[in-house]
Amino acid sequence: MSNRPTNLLLASLSPADLELLEPHLRPLDFQQHKILFEAGDSVLAVYFPYDAIISLVVTLSTGELIEAAMVGRDGVIGASAALDGRISVSRAVVQISGHGVSCDVDVLKHAARQSETLHSLLIRHEQVVYAQAQQTAACNVTHTIEERLARWLLRARDLSLSDRLPFTQEFLAEMLGVRRTSVSTVAHTLQQAGFLKYARGRIEIIDPHGLEESACECYFSVCKYYDTLLGLSNNK
Ligand SMILES: [Zn+2]
């Protein structure tokens, strides 16, 4: 995969809209496992990842957490605050380290008030994130762990622009809300099929097309939402 790291949402802006933001964007290194904000926090900054991946997760009082959506180079984290949402409704945690840019939420809020097209884009983006969370909820109760793992790895591959994903089985189990042993069994099956190689703490995708055949429809549905609502496609 050879696409140059960039943020597709920023790249889709008109020159006039980009001009409202560009002087205020700061480069940022996202460190794996760093929490950008917790559910209930006031959102002070918004983040546009290039090749980093951020998970929006729901945390339960028992300590369990489940991923609701995965945002990367095709999105922005914290934009609902710029649309007056103010408070985050999920934890945003860096799932894969990488680069990106960030700006104060007030900058994006001000820009969205000045530009109808930017305002509209941000609303459509929030709609896509909502659609992704809905899809995940349906997926978690309907589809097999194998389908869900395949779907999840394909989305991570699209956003990180890499076939090598630094995930432990514990982490995958946590994100999918399943037992570690289930992830281990399914990873073994996908490895036997020749779709991926699993080494300690790292997954290498060998055959993405084979993995697509193992994934449930949710992977393609989410891709379609990004395409239809934002005009963005990840290597499709
Ligand atoms: Zn599914």
CSV table of N, CA and C in Angstrom, one decimal, residues 146 184-198 204 206-207 211 214:
chain,number,residue,atom,x,y,z
A,146,GLU,N,-15.2,-14.5,13.6
A,146,GLU,CA,-14.3,-14.6,12.4
A,146,GLU,C,-14.7,-13.4,11.5
A,184,SER,N,-8.0,-16.0,19.6
A,184,SER,CA,-6.9,-16.9,19.2
A,184,SER,C,-7.3,-18.0,18.3
A,185,THR,N,-8.5,-18.6,18.5
A,185,THR,CA,-9.0,-19.6,17.6
A,185,THR,C,-9.3,-19.1,16.2
A,186,VAL,N,-9.9,-17.9,16.2
A,186,VAL,CA,-10.3,-17.3,14.9
A,186,VAL,C,-9.0,-16.9,14.1
A,187,ALA,N,-8.0,-16.3,14.8
A,187,ALA,CA,-6.8,-15.9,14.2
A,187,ALA,C,-6.1,-17.1,13.6
A,188,HIS,N,-6.2,-18.2,14.3
A,188,HIS,CA,-5.5,-19.4,13.8
A,188,HIS,C,-6.2,-19.9,12.5
A,189,THR,N,-7.5,-19.8,12.5
A,189,THR,CA,-8.3,-20.3,11.3
A,189,THR,C,-7.9,-19.4,10.1
A,190,LEU,N,-7.8,-18.1,10.3
A,190,LEU,CA,-7.5,-17.1,9.2
A,190,LEU,C,-6.1,-17.3,8.8
A,191,GLN,N,-5.2,-17.7,9.7
A,191,GLN,CA,-3.8,-18.0,9.4
A,191,GLN,C,-3.7,-19.3,8.5
A,192,GLN,N,-4.5,-20.3,8.9
A,192,GLN,CA,-4.5,-21.6,8.2
A,192,GLN,C,-5.0,-21.4,6.8
A,193,ALA,N,-5.9,-20.4,6.6
A,193,ALA,CA,-6.5,-20.1,5.3
A,193,ALA,C,-5.5,-19.3,4.4
A,194,GLY,N,-4.4,-18.9,5.0
A,194,GLY,CA,-3.4,-18.1,4.3
A,194,GLY,C,-3.7,-16.6,4.1
A,195,PHE,N,-4.7,-16.1,4.9
A,195,PHE,CA,-5.1,-14.7,4.8
A,195,PHE,C,-4.2,-13.8,5.6
A,196,LEU,N,-3.6,-14.3,6.7
A,196,LEU,CA,-2.8,-13.5,7.6
A,196,LEU,C,-1.7,-14.4,8.3
A,197,LYS,N,-0.7,-13.7,8.8
A,197,LYS,CA,0.3,-14.4,9.6
A,197,LYS,C,0.2,-13.7,11.0
A,198,TYR,N,0.2,-14.6,12.0
A,198,TYR,CA,0.1,-14.0,13.4
A,198,TYR,C,1.4,-14.4,14.1
A,204,GLU,N,0.1,-9.7,10.4
A,204,GLU,CA,0.5,-9.3,9.0
A,204,GLU,C,-0.6,-9.8,8.1
A,206,ILE,N,-1.8,-11.0,4.7
A,206,ILE,CA,-1.1,-11.6,3.5
A,206,ILE,C,-2.0,-11.5,2.3
A,207,ASP,N,-3.3,-11.8,2.5
A,207,ASP,CA,-4.3,-11.8,1.4
A,207,ASP,C,-5.5,-11.0,1.8
A,211,LEU,N,-9.4,-12.0,3.0
A,211,LEU,CA,-9.9,-11.5,4.3
A,211,LEU,C,-11.3,-10.8,4.0
A,214,SER,N,-13.9,-13.2,4.1
A,214,SER,CA,-14.2,-13.7,5.4
A,214,SER,C,-15.0,-12.7,6.2
